[in-house]
PDB file of C-alpha atoms in Angstrom:
ATOM      1  CA  MET A   1     294.275 -83.907-139.464  1.00  0.00           C
ATOM      2  CA  ASP A   2     295.400 -87.683-140.023  1.00  0.00           C
ATOM      3  CA  LYS A   3     292.712 -90.385-141.264  1.00  0.00           C
ATOM      4  CA  LYS A   4     292.594 -92.355-138.307  1.00  0.00           C
ATOM      5  CA  ARG A   5     291.849 -89.030-135.861  1.00  0.00           C
ATOM      6  CA  LYS A   6     288.955 -88.514-137.956  1.00  0.00           C
ATOM      7  CA  THR A   7     287.667 -91.318-137.515  1.00  0.00           C
ATOM      8  CA  GLY A   8     287.920 -91.072-133.974  1.00  0.00           C
ATOM      9  CA  ILE A   9     286.240 -88.075-134.132  1.00  0.00           C
ATOM     10  CA  VAL A  10     283.244 -89.475-135.942  1.00  0.00           C
ATOM     11  CA  ILE A  11     283.195 -92.257-133.687  1.00  0.00           C
ATOM     12  CA  ALA A  12     283.022 -89.949-130.523  1.00  0.00           C
ATOM     13  CA  ALA A  13     280.135 -87.905-132.129  1.00  0.00           C
ATOM     14  CA  VAL A  14     278.113 -90.919-132.950  1.00  0.00           C
ATOM     15  CA  LEU A  15     277.937 -92.053-129.695  1.00  0.00           C
ATOM     16  CA  LEU A  16     277.138 -88.625-127.855  1.00  0.00           C
ATOM     17  CA  ALA A  17     274.334 -88.754-130.010  1.00  0.00           C
ATOM     18  CA  LEU A  18     273.121 -91.948-129.024  1.00  0.00           C
ATOM     19  CA  ALA A  19     273.565 -91.130-125.933  1.00  0.00           C
ATOM     20  CA  LEU A  20     271.604 -88.187-125.725  1.00  0.00           C
ATOM     21  CA  GLY A  21     268.549 -89.615-127.633  1.00  0.00           C
ATOM     22  CA  SER A  22     268.228 -92.264-124.954  1.00  0.00           C
ATOM     23  CA  ALA A  23     268.251 -90.003-122.336  1.00  0.00           C
ATOM     24  CA  ALA A  24     265.373 -87.962-124.186  1.00  0.00           C
ATOM     25  CA  TRP A  25     263.542 -91.415-124.766  1.00  0.00           C
ATOM     26  CA  TYR A  26     263.911 -92.152-121.160  1.00  0.00           C
ATOM     27  CA  GLY A  27     262.632 -89.182-120.112  1.00  0.00           C
ATOM     28  CA  SER A  28     259.791 -89.521-122.508  1.00  0.00           C
ATOM     29  CA  ALA A  29     259.217 -93.127-121.218  1.00  0.00           C
ATOM     30  CA  VAL A  30     259.070 -91.925-117.321  1.00  0.00           C
ATOM     31  CA  GLU A  31     256.885 -88.932-117.883  1.00  0.00           C
ATOM     32  CA  SER A  32     254.299 -91.182-119.895  1.00  0.00           C
ATOM     33  CA  GLY A  33     254.141 -94.214-117.498  1.00  0.00           C
ATOM     34  CA  ARG A  34     256.204 -96.846-119.594  1.00  0.00           C
ATOM     35  CA  ILE A  35     258.746 -97.118-117.415  1.00  0.00           C
ATOM     36  CA  SER A  36     258.369 -97.445-113.490  1.00  0.00           C
ATOM     37  CA  LYS A  37     260.741 -94.716-112.338  1.00  0.00           C
ATOM     38  CA  ASP A  38     260.947 -96.889-108.771  1.00  0.00           C
ATOM     39  CA  SER A  39     261.701-100.016-110.641  1.00  0.00           C
ATOM     40  CA  GLN A  40     263.232 -98.811-114.122  1.00  0.00           C
ATOM     41  CA  THR A  41     261.530-101.646-115.764  1.00  0.00           C
ATOM     42  CA  THR A  42     259.346-101.440-119.160  1.00  0.00           C
ATOM     43  CA  GLU A  43     256.357-102.433-119.053  1.00  0.00           C
ATOM     44  CA  GLU A  44     254.739-105.104-121.753  1.00  0.00           C
ATOM     45  CA  SER A  45     253.413-103.651-124.943  1.00  0.00           C
ATOM     46  CA  GLY A  46     251.777-104.612-127.623  1.00  0.00           C
ATOM     47  CA  PRO A  47     248.533-107.230-128.078  1.00  0.00           C
ATOM     48  CA  GLU A  48     249.580-109.015-125.508  1.00  0.00           C
ATOM     49  CA  GLY A  49     250.379-106.643-122.377  1.00  0.00           C
ATOM     50  CA  GLU A  50     246.849-104.645-123.278  1.00  0.00           C
ATOM     51  CA  ASN A  51     245.026-108.028-122.984  1.00  0.00           C
ATOM     52  CA  GLU A  52     246.802-108.961-119.513  1.00  0.00           C
ATOM     53  CA  GLU A  53     245.986-105.557-118.629  1.00  0.00           C
ATOM     54  CA  GLU A  54     242.487-105.492-118.882  1.00  0.00           C
ATOM     55  CA  LYS A  55     242.108-108.656-117.577  1.00  0.00           C
ATOM     56  CA  GLN A  56     243.533-107.550-114.259  1.00  0.00           C
ATOM     57  CA  ASP A  57     240.778-104.720-114.381  1.00  0.00           C
ATOM     58  CA  GLU A  58     238.191-107.211-114.906  1.00  0.00           C
ATOM     59  CA  GLU A  59     239.312-109.543-111.975  1.00  0.00           C
ATOM     60  CA  ALA A  60     239.505-106.009-109.437  1.00  0.00           C
ATOM     61  CA  GLU A  61     235.770-105.392-110.501  1.00  0.00           C
ATOM     62  CA  GLU A  62     234.588-108.730-110.190  1.00  0.00           C
ATOM     63  CA  GLU A  63     236.296-108.978-106.724  1.00  0.00           C
ATOM     64  CA  GLU A  64     235.317-105.327-105.963  1.00  0.00           C
ATOM     65  CA  LYS A  65     231.784-106.841-107.014  1.00  0.00           C
ATOM     66  CA  GLN A  66     231.840-109.667-104.172  1.00  0.00           C
ATOM     67  CA  ASP A  67     232.541-107.271-102.076  1.00  0.00           C
ATOM     68  CA  GLU A  68     229.850-105.243-102.386  1.00  0.00           C
ATOM     69  CA  GLU A  69     227.591-108.551-102.340  1.00  0.00           C
ATOM     70  CA  ALA A  70     228.969-110.352 -99.314  1.00  0.00           C
ATOM     71  CA  GLU A  71     228.349-106.873 -97.267  1.00  0.00           C
ATOM     72  CA  GLU A  72     224.799-105.907 -98.935  1.00  0.00           C
ATOM     73  CA  GLY A  73     223.602-109.445 -98.383  1.00  0.00           C
ATOM     74  CA  GLU A  74     221.141-111.646-100.917  1.00  0.00           C
ATOM     75  CA  ALA A  75     219.094-109.340-102.944  1.00  0.00           C
ATOM     76  CA  PRO A  76     215.226-110.465-102.226  1.00  0.00           C
ATOM     77  CA  GLU A  77     213.120-112.716-103.606  1.00  0.00           C
ATOM     78  CA  GLU A  78     210.589-111.421-106.452  1.00  0.00           C
ATOM     79  CA  GLU A  79     207.008-111.317-105.758  1.00  0.00           C
ATOM     80  CA  PRO A  80     205.149-113.627-107.637  1.00  0.00           C
ATOM     81  CA  SER A  81     202.607-111.825-109.687  1.00  0.00           C
ATOM     82  CA  GLU A  82     198.989-112.380-109.508  1.00  0.00           C
ATOM     83  CA  GLU A  83     198.760-114.629-112.404  1.00  0.00           C
ATOM     84  CA  GLU A  84     201.562-116.915-111.228  1.00  0.00           C
ATOM     85  CA  GLU A  85     199.783-117.080-107.961  1.00  0.00           C
ATOM     86  CA  GLU A  86     196.585-118.174-110.336  1.00  0.00           C
ATOM     87  CA  ILE A  87     198.853-120.484-111.691  1.00  0.00           C
ATOM     88  CA  SER A  88     200.055-122.102-108.530  1.00  0.00           C
ATOM     89  CA  LEU A  89     196.681-122.223-107.234  1.00  0.00           C
ATOM     90  CA  GLU A  90     195.276-124.477-110.159  1.00  0.00           C
ATOM     91  CA  GLU A  91     198.237-126.632-109.861  1.00  0.00           C
ATOM     92  CA  GLU A  92     197.264-127.013-106.262  1.00  0.00           C
ATOM     93  CA  ASN A  93     194.368-128.124-106.616  1.00  0.00           C
ATOM     94  CA  GLY A  94     195.412-130.592-109.451  1.00  0.00           C
ATOM     95  CA  GLY A  95     194.954-128.632-112.411  1.00  0.00           C
ATOM     96  CA  SER A  96     192.245-127.506-113.952  1.00  0.00           C
ATOM     97  CA  VAL A  97     188.700-127.095-111.632  1.00  0.00           C
ATOM     98  CA  ASN A  98     186.639-128.173-114.379  1.00  0.00           C
ATOM     99  CA  SER A  99     186.681-130.735-116.702  1.00  0.00           C
ATOM    100  CA  SER A 100     186.563-128.302-119.839  1.00  0.00           C
ATOM    101  CA  SER A 101     187.922-125.209-118.104  1.00  0.00           C
ATOM    102  CA  SER A 102     189.371-123.321-114.911  1.00  0.00           C
ATOM    103  CA  GLN A 103     187.929-121.246-112.401  1.00  0.00           C
ATOM    104  CA  SER A 104     189.335-119.047-110.304  1.00  0.00           C
ATOM    105  CA  THR A 105     186.749-117.457-107.297  1.00  0.00           C
ATOM    106  CA  GLY A 106     189.420-114.657-106.109  1.00  0.00           C
ATOM    107  CA  ASP A 107     188.907-116.032-102.566  1.00  0.00           C
ATOM    108  CA  SER A 108     190.464-119.177-100.784  1.00  0.00           C
ATOM    109  CA  TYR A 109     187.675-120.970-101.711  1.00  0.00           C
ATOM    110  CA  PRO A 110     187.935-121.605-105.123  1.00  0.00           C
ATOM    111  CA  ARG A 111     185.573-124.518-106.964  1.00  0.00           C
ATOM    112  CA  PRO A 112     187.478-127.875-106.263  1.00  0.00           C
ATOM    113  CA  ALA A 113     188.893-129.636-108.669  1.00  0.00           C
ATOM    114  CA  GLY A 114     186.841-132.475-110.342  1.00  0.00           C
ATOM    115  CA  THR A 115     183.156-130.393-109.614  1.00  0.00           C
ATOM    116  CA  SER A 116     180.494-128.890-111.934  1.00  0.00           C
ATOM    117  CA  VAL A 117     178.734-125.953-112.325  1.00  0.00           C
ATOM    118  CA  VAL A 118     174.882-126.182-112.164  1.00  0.00           C
ATOM    119  CA  SER A 119     173.140-125.193-115.403  1.00  0.00           C
ATOM    120  CA  ASN A 120     169.896-124.518-114.061  1.00  0.00           C
ATOM    121  CA  PRO A 121     170.207-122.747-110.622  1.00  0.00           C
ATOM    122  CA  GLU A 122     166.651-120.772-111.367  1.00  0.00           C
ATOM    123  CA  SER A 123     164.654-124.327-111.733  1.00  0.00           C
ATOM    124  CA  ILE A 124     163.258-125.413-108.327  1.00  0.00           C
ATOM    125  CA  THR A 125     164.957-128.767-108.512  1.00  0.00           C
ATOM    126  CA  ALA A 126     168.371-128.250-109.592  1.00  0.00           C
ATOM    127  CA  LEU A 127     171.191-130.517-107.667  1.00  0.00           C
ATOM    128  CA  VAL A 128     172.991-128.547-105.268  1.00  0.00           C
ATOM    129  CA  ASN A 129     175.802-130.636-103.809  1.00  0.00           C
ATOM    130  CA  LYS A 130     179.124-131.462-102.576  1.00  0.00           C
ATOM    131  CA  ALA A 131     180.009-132.124-106.541  1.00  0.00           C
ATOM    132  CA  ASN A 132     177.527-129.396-107.990  1.00  0.00           C
ATOM    133  CA  PHE A 133     178.174-125.857-107.355  1.00  0.00           C
ATOM    134  CA  LEU A 134     176.400-122.766-108.023  1.00  0.00           C
ATOM    135  CA  PRO A 135     177.930-120.789-110.888  1.00  0.00           C
ATOM    136  CA  GLU A 136     180.252-117.841-109.186  1.00  0.00           C
ATOM    137  CA  GLY A 137     178.245-114.535-108.823  1.00  0.00           C
ATOM    138  CA  TRP A 138     175.254-115.810-109.501  1.00  0.00           C
ATOM    139  CA  VAL A 139     172.548-115.082-106.797  1.00  0.00           C
ATOM    140  CA  PRO A 140     168.273-115.377-106.658  1.00  0.00           C
ATOM    141  CA  SER A 141     166.576-112.649-108.364  1.00  0.00           C
ATOM    142  CA  ASP A 142     163.257-113.646-106.282  1.00  0.00           C
ATOM    143  CA  LEU A 143     163.543-113.322-103.247  1.00  0.00           C
ATOM    144  CA  VAL A 144     161.327-112.349-100.248  1.00  0.00           C
ATOM    145  CA  SER A 145     161.238-112.736 -96.560  1.00  0.00           C
ATOM    146  CA  VAL A 146     159.228-114.836 -94.677  1.00  0.00           C
ATOM    147  CA  GLY A 147     159.755-113.096 -91.072  1.00  0.00           C
ATOM    148  CA  GLY A 148     162.812-113.315 -88.496  1.00  0.00           C
ATOM    149  CA  GLY A 149     165.180-111.742 -90.816  1.00  0.00           C
ATOM    150  CA  GLN A 150     165.136-114.333 -93.564  1.00  0.00           C
ATOM    151  CA  GLN A 151     164.477-115.239 -97.066  1.00  0.00           C
ATOM    152  CA  LEU A 152     163.112-117.471 -99.616  1.00  0.00           C
ATOM    153  CA  ARG A 153     162.627-117.204-103.251  1.00  0.00           C
ATOM    154  CA  ALA A 154     159.050-116.238-103.952  1.00  0.00           C
ATOM    155  CA  GLU A 155     157.960-119.872-104.978  1.00  0.00           C
ATOM    156  CA  ALA A 156     159.161-121.450-101.966  1.00  0.00           C
ATOM    157  CA  ALA A 157     157.983-118.760 -99.435  1.00  0.00           C
ATOM    158  CA  THR A 158     154.597-119.522-100.661  1.00  0.00           C
ATOM    159  CA  ALA A 159     155.129-122.992-100.119  1.00  0.00           C
ATOM    160  CA  LEU A 160     156.636-122.195 -96.817  1.00  0.00           C
ATOM    161  CA  ASN A 161     153.347-120.051 -95.337  1.00  0.00           C
ATOM    162  CA  ASN A 162     151.332-122.586 -96.535  1.00  0.00           C
ATOM    163  CA  LEU A 163     152.889-125.634 -94.707  1.00  0.00           C
ATOM    164  CA  LYS A 164     153.120-123.069 -91.826  1.00  0.00           C
ATOM    165  CA  ALA A 165     149.416-122.148 -91.732  1.00  0.00           C
ATOM    166  CA  ALA A 166     148.845-126.190 -92.228  1.00  0.00           C
ATOM    167  CA  ALA A 167     150.823-126.974 -89.073  1.00  0.00           C
ATOM    168  CA  GLU A 168     149.501-124.361 -87.017  1.00  0.00           C
ATOM    169  CA  ALA A 169     146.320-125.255 -87.620  1.00  0.00           C
ATOM    170  CA  ASP A 170     147.234-128.600 -86.094  1.00  0.00           C
ATOM    171  CA  GLY A 171     148.752-127.102 -82.997  1.00  0.00           C
ATOM    172  CA  TYR A 172     152.249-126.751 -84.268  1.00  0.00           C
ATOM    173  CA  THR A 173     154.686-124.092 -84.319  1.00  0.00           C
ATOM    174  CA  PHE A 174     157.958-123.521 -85.880  1.00  0.00           C
ATOM    175  CA  ASN A 175     160.545-120.706 -87.012  1.00  0.00           C
ATOM    176  CA  VAL A 176     163.140-120.682 -90.122  1.00  0.00           C
ATOM    177  CA  ILE A 177     165.899-119.801 -88.769  1.00  0.00           C
ATOM    178  CA  SER A 178     168.007-120.127 -91.378  1.00  0.00           C
ATOM    179  CA  GLY A 179     166.763-119.323 -94.956  1.00  0.00           C
ATOM    180  CA  TYR A 180     168.729-117.688 -98.172  1.00  0.00           C
ATOM    181  CA  ARG A 181     172.125-117.377 -97.580  1.00  0.00           C
ATOM    182  CA  THR A 182     174.824-115.088 -99.533  1.00  0.00           C
ATOM    183  CA  LYS A 183     177.879-116.226-100.230  1.00  0.00           C
ATOM    184  CA  ALA A 184     180.153-114.275 -97.681  1.00  0.00           C
ATOM    185  CA  THR A 185     177.866-115.698 -95.171  1.00  0.00           C
ATOM    186  CA  GLN A 186     178.748-119.072 -95.967  1.00  0.00           C
ATOM    187  CA  ILE A 187     182.444-118.689 -96.491  1.00  0.00           C
ATOM    188  CA  SER A 188     181.861-117.318 -93.217  1.00  0.00           C
ATOM    189  CA  LEU A 189     180.092-120.097 -91.527  1.00  0.00           C
ATOM    190  CA  TYR A 190     182.027-122.907 -93.465  1.00  0.00           C
ATOM    191  CA  SER A 191     185.113-121.000 -92.032  1.00  0.00           C
ATOM    192  CA  ASN A 192     184.253-121.443 -88.630  1.00  0.00           C
ATOM    193  CA  TYR A 193     183.551-124.763 -88.272  1.00  0.00           C
ATOM    194  CA  MET A 194     187.003-125.416 -90.398  1.00  0.00           C
ATOM    195  CA  ALA A 195     188.918-123.325 -87.484  1.00  0.00           C
ATOM    196  CA  GLN A 196     187.435-125.498 -84.739  1.00  0.00           C
ATOM    197  CA  ASP A 197     187.129-128.719 -86.554  1.00  0.00           C
ATOM    198  CA  PRO A 198     188.994-129.235 -90.314  1.00  0.00           C
ATOM    199  CA  GLU A 199     188.134-132.946 -90.577  1.00  0.00           C
ATOM    200  CA  GLY A 200     184.559-132.971 -89.055  1.00  0.00           C
ATOM    201  CA  ALA A 201     183.566-129.362 -91.281  1.00  0.00           C
ATOM    202  CA  PRO A 202     182.958-130.884 -94.429  1.00  0.00           C
ATOM    203  CA  TYR A 203     180.665-133.056 -92.880  1.00  0.00           C
ATOM    204  CA  LEU A 204     178.411-130.198 -90.733  1.00  0.00           C
ATOM    205  CA  SER A 205     178.838-127.654 -93.273  1.00  0.00           C
ATOM    206  CA  ALA A 206     178.869-126.603 -96.692  1.00  0.00           C
ATOM    207  CA  TYR A 207     182.087-125.210 -98.833  1.00  0.00           C
ATOM    208  CA  PRO A 208     180.811-122.176-100.295  1.00  0.00           C
ATOM    209  CA  ARG A 209     178.775-122.127-103.657  1.00  0.00           C
ATOM    210  CA  SER A 210     177.875-126.050-102.808  1.00  0.00           C
ATOM    211  CA  SER A 211     175.098-124.562 -99.925  1.00  0.00           C
ATOM    212  CA  GLU A 212     171.159-125.268-101.015  1.00  0.00           C
ATOM    213  CA  HIS A 213     171.139-121.995 -98.676  1.00  0.00           C
ATOM    214  CA  GLU A 214     172.698-120.057-101.120  1.00  0.00           C
ATOM    215  CA  LEU A 215     170.321-121.319-103.677  1.00  0.00           C
ATOM    216  CA  GLY A 216     167.208-120.086-101.556  1.00  0.00           C
ATOM    217  CA  LEU A 217     165.058-123.212-101.208  1.00  0.00           C
ATOM    218  CA  ALA A 218     166.415-124.613 -98.163  1.00  0.00           C
ATOM    219  CA  MET A 219     165.692-123.815 -94.433  1.00  0.00           C
ATOM    220  CA  ASP A 220     166.447-124.559 -91.074  1.00  0.00           C
ATOM    221  CA  ILE A 221     163.203-125.301 -88.755  1.00  0.00           C
ATOM    222  CA  SER A 222     162.777-124.946 -85.052  1.00  0.00           C
ATOM    223  CA  PRO A 223     159.969-124.583 -82.396  1.00  0.00           C
ATOM    224  CA  ASP A 224     162.609-122.400 -80.262  1.00  0.00           C
ATOM    225  CA  TRP A 225     165.174-120.837 -82.776  1.00  0.00           C
ATOM    226  CA  SER A 226     167.789-124.145 -81.781  1.00  0.00           C
ATOM    227  CA  LEU A 227     169.076-126.443 -83.730  1.00  0.00           C
ATOM    228  CA  HIS A 228     167.377-130.261 -82.262  1.00  0.00           C
ATOM    229  CA  TYR A 229     168.966-133.076 -83.871  1.00  0.00           C
ATOM    230  CA  ASP A 230     165.827-135.104 -81.877  1.00  0.00           C
ATOM    231  CA  LEU A 231     163.544-132.380 -83.961  1.00  0.00           C
ATOM    232  CA  LEU A 232     161.845-135.616 -85.436  1.00  0.00           C
ATOM    233  CA  GLU A 233     161.193-137.368 -82.158  1.00  0.00           C
ATOM    234  CA  THR A 234     158.898-134.256 -80.971  1.00  0.00           C
ATOM    235  CA  GLY A 235     155.006-133.410 -82.372  1.00  0.00           C
ATOM    236  CA  LEU A 236     156.701-131.258 -85.119  1.00  0.00           C
ATOM    237  CA  GLY A 237     159.147-133.296 -86.270  1.00  0.00           C
ATOM    238  CA  LYS A 238     156.392-136.094 -86.784  1.00  0.00           C
ATOM    239  CA  TRP A 239     154.213-133.780 -88.372  1.00  0.00           C
ATOM    240  CA  MET A 240     156.305-132.751 -90.710  1.00  0.00           C
ATOM    241  CA  THR A 241     157.366-136.408 -91.368  1.00  0.00           C
ATOM    242  CA  ALA A 242     153.941-136.760 -92.328  1.00  0.00           C
ATOM    243  CA  HIS A 243     153.060-133.914 -94.113  1.00  0.00           C
ATOM    244  CA  ALA A 244     156.143-131.808 -95.437  1.00  0.00           C
ATOM    245  CA  HIS A 245     156.114-133.435 -98.497  1.00  0.00           C
ATOM    246  CA  GLU A 246     152.303-132.098 -99.937  1.00  0.00           C
ATOM    247  CA  TYR A 247     153.778-128.733 -99.504  1.00  0.00           C
ATOM    248  CA  GLY A 248     156.839-129.663-101.829  1.00  0.00           C
ATOM    249  CA  TRP A 249     159.189-129.833 -99.009  1.00  0.00           C
ATOM    250  CA  ILE A 250     161.633-132.868 -97.897  1.00  0.00           C
ATOM    251  CA  LEU A 251     163.365-133.750 -95.691  1.00  0.00           C
ATOM    252  CA  ARG A 252     167.355-133.101 -96.885  1.00  0.00           C
ATOM    253  CA  TYR A 253     169.814-134.938 -94.707  1.00  0.00           C
ATOM    254  CA  PRO A 254     168.104-137.897 -93.482  1.00  0.00           C
ATOM    255  CA  GLU A 255     169.914-139.953 -90.857  1.00  0.00           C
ATOM    256  CA  GLY A 256     171.795-143.000 -92.402  1.00  0.00           C
ATOM    257  CA  LYS A 257     172.801-141.232 -95.509  1.00  0.00           C
ATOM    258  CA  THR A 258     175.757-139.553 -94.961  1.00  0.00           C
ATOM    259  CA  GLU A 259     177.997-141.381 -97.160  1.00  0.00           C
ATOM    260  CA  VAL A 260     175.005-140.858 -99.909  1.00  0.00           C
ATOM    261  CA  THR A 261     174.544-136.713 -99.007  1.00  0.00           C
ATOM    262  CA  GLY A 262     178.232-135.985 -97.424  1.00  0.00           C
ATOM    263  CA  TYR A 263     176.363-134.150 -94.211  1.00  0.00           C
ATOM    264  CA  VAL A 264     175.684-135.703 -90.996  1.00  0.00           C
ATOM    265  CA  PHE A 265     172.338-136.146 -90.114  1.00  0.00           C
ATOM    266  CA  GLU A 266     170.028-132.735 -90.228  1.00  0.00           C
ATOM    267  CA  ALA A 267     166.283-133.436 -88.487  1.00  0.00           C
ATOM    268  CA  TRP A 268     165.530-129.528 -88.667  1.00  0.00           C
ATOM    269  CA  HIS A 269     166.940-128.915 -92.879  1.00  0.00           C
ATOM    270  CA  TYR A 270     164.150-128.945 -95.525  1.00  0.00           C
ATOM    271  CA  ARG A 271     164.550-128.427 -99.457  1.00  0.00           C
ATOM    272  CA  TYR A 272     161.788-127.007-101.073  1.00  0.00           C
ATOM    273  CA  VAL A 273     161.203-129.027-104.614  1.00  0.00           C
ATOM    274  CA  GLY A 274     157.695-128.817-105.788  1.00  0.00           C
ATOM    275  CA  LYS A 275     154.712-130.921-104.704  1.00  0.00           C
ATOM    276  CA  SER A 276     155.267-133.210-107.809  1.00  0.00           C
ATOM    277  CA  LEU A 277     159.059-134.354-107.008  1.00  0.00           C
ATOM    278  CA  ALA A 278     158.622-134.350-103.189  1.00  0.00           C
ATOM    279  CA  ALA A 279     155.974-136.625-103.511  1.00  0.00           C
ATOM    280  CA  GLU A 280     158.137-138.803-105.554  1.00  0.00           C
ATOM    281  CA  ILE A 281     160.947-138.597-103.187  1.00  0.00           C
ATOM    282  CA  LYS A 282     158.514-139.220-100.284  1.00  0.00           C
ATOM    283  CA  SER A 283     157.306-142.315-101.759  1.00  0.00           C
ATOM    284  CA  SER A 284     160.389-143.614-103.024  1.00  0.00           C
ATOM    285  CA  GLY A 285     162.422-143.511 -99.298  1.00  0.00           C
ATOM    286  CA  LEU A 286     165.454-142.159-101.264  1.00  0.00           C
ATOM    287  CA  THR A 287     167.654-138.423-100.857  1.00  0.00           C
ATOM    288  CA  LEU A 288     167.706-136.674-103.563  1.00  0.00           C
ATOM    289  CA  GLU A 289     171.083-137.589-105.021  1.00  0.00           C
ATOM    290  CA  GLU A 290     169.729-141.479-105.126  1.00  0.00           C
ATOM    291  CA  TYR A 291     166.517-140.298-107.087  1.00  0.00           C
ATOM    292  CA  TYR A 292     168.337-138.428-109.775  1.00  0.00           C
ATOM    293  CA  GLY A 293     170.976-141.711-109.775  1.00  0.00           C
ATOM    294  CA  SER A 294     167.917-143.977-110.472  1.00  0.00           C
ATOM    295  CA  ILE A 295     166.307-141.951-113.063  1.00  0.00           C
TER     296      ILE A 295
END
């Protein structure tokens, strides 16, 4: 065999081997997915190809997530916790409700900002008004019945009995139509006033825990179980004006003193402060607020 023919046979063998190898690689690539059988093009391989594939997958997942959110709508807002509600309420009230600490009563009538807590609620001379609130949870410990389903603190009840006995001896009879009130009762009364007349209510009814009725030392009186603005013009009213202080009682909200007391004139509302203080207030012509402000 000559040298030229031998060389041709070798070249042919090499070409055949290359062809068979290429065919085997192609079949393996199609089977493994590296080559699309339809397009017969190879996918990108290596780091750049893999990153592009991951990016496409992430974009597909993001689009799917957005579609699901669009179908389901916005998620409901999370309900605020009790602590968040208390903080919000405190902010609405101007921050701290006390010069030294804040207080939450757990109801719709927390003590307003700028007010104080009465330090001596057991005292018969304690000042309870729009600026001085009874301690939360405090109730009189010595309540006694004064008839008509009403109660007063023991000392005030005794003074009332003496007062009524003297009035009856002079021909006048009256009834206590409102004595001690619980906080719940005061909330109900104040809420009713607020529902009817939000602007006028604060002048007609005490904000819960700022009522003298909750102190157990106040009473509303009437000759016939009804309140009368003209009570002081009647025989009973004139008798009370002349003698109530002798038994420790004062007319708490006199006419023309609304700017001082914060309440309209109440001819029926009397407060027990003891004989000594009642006599001083009677002679001075001052309200309880004015008297304390002058000493």
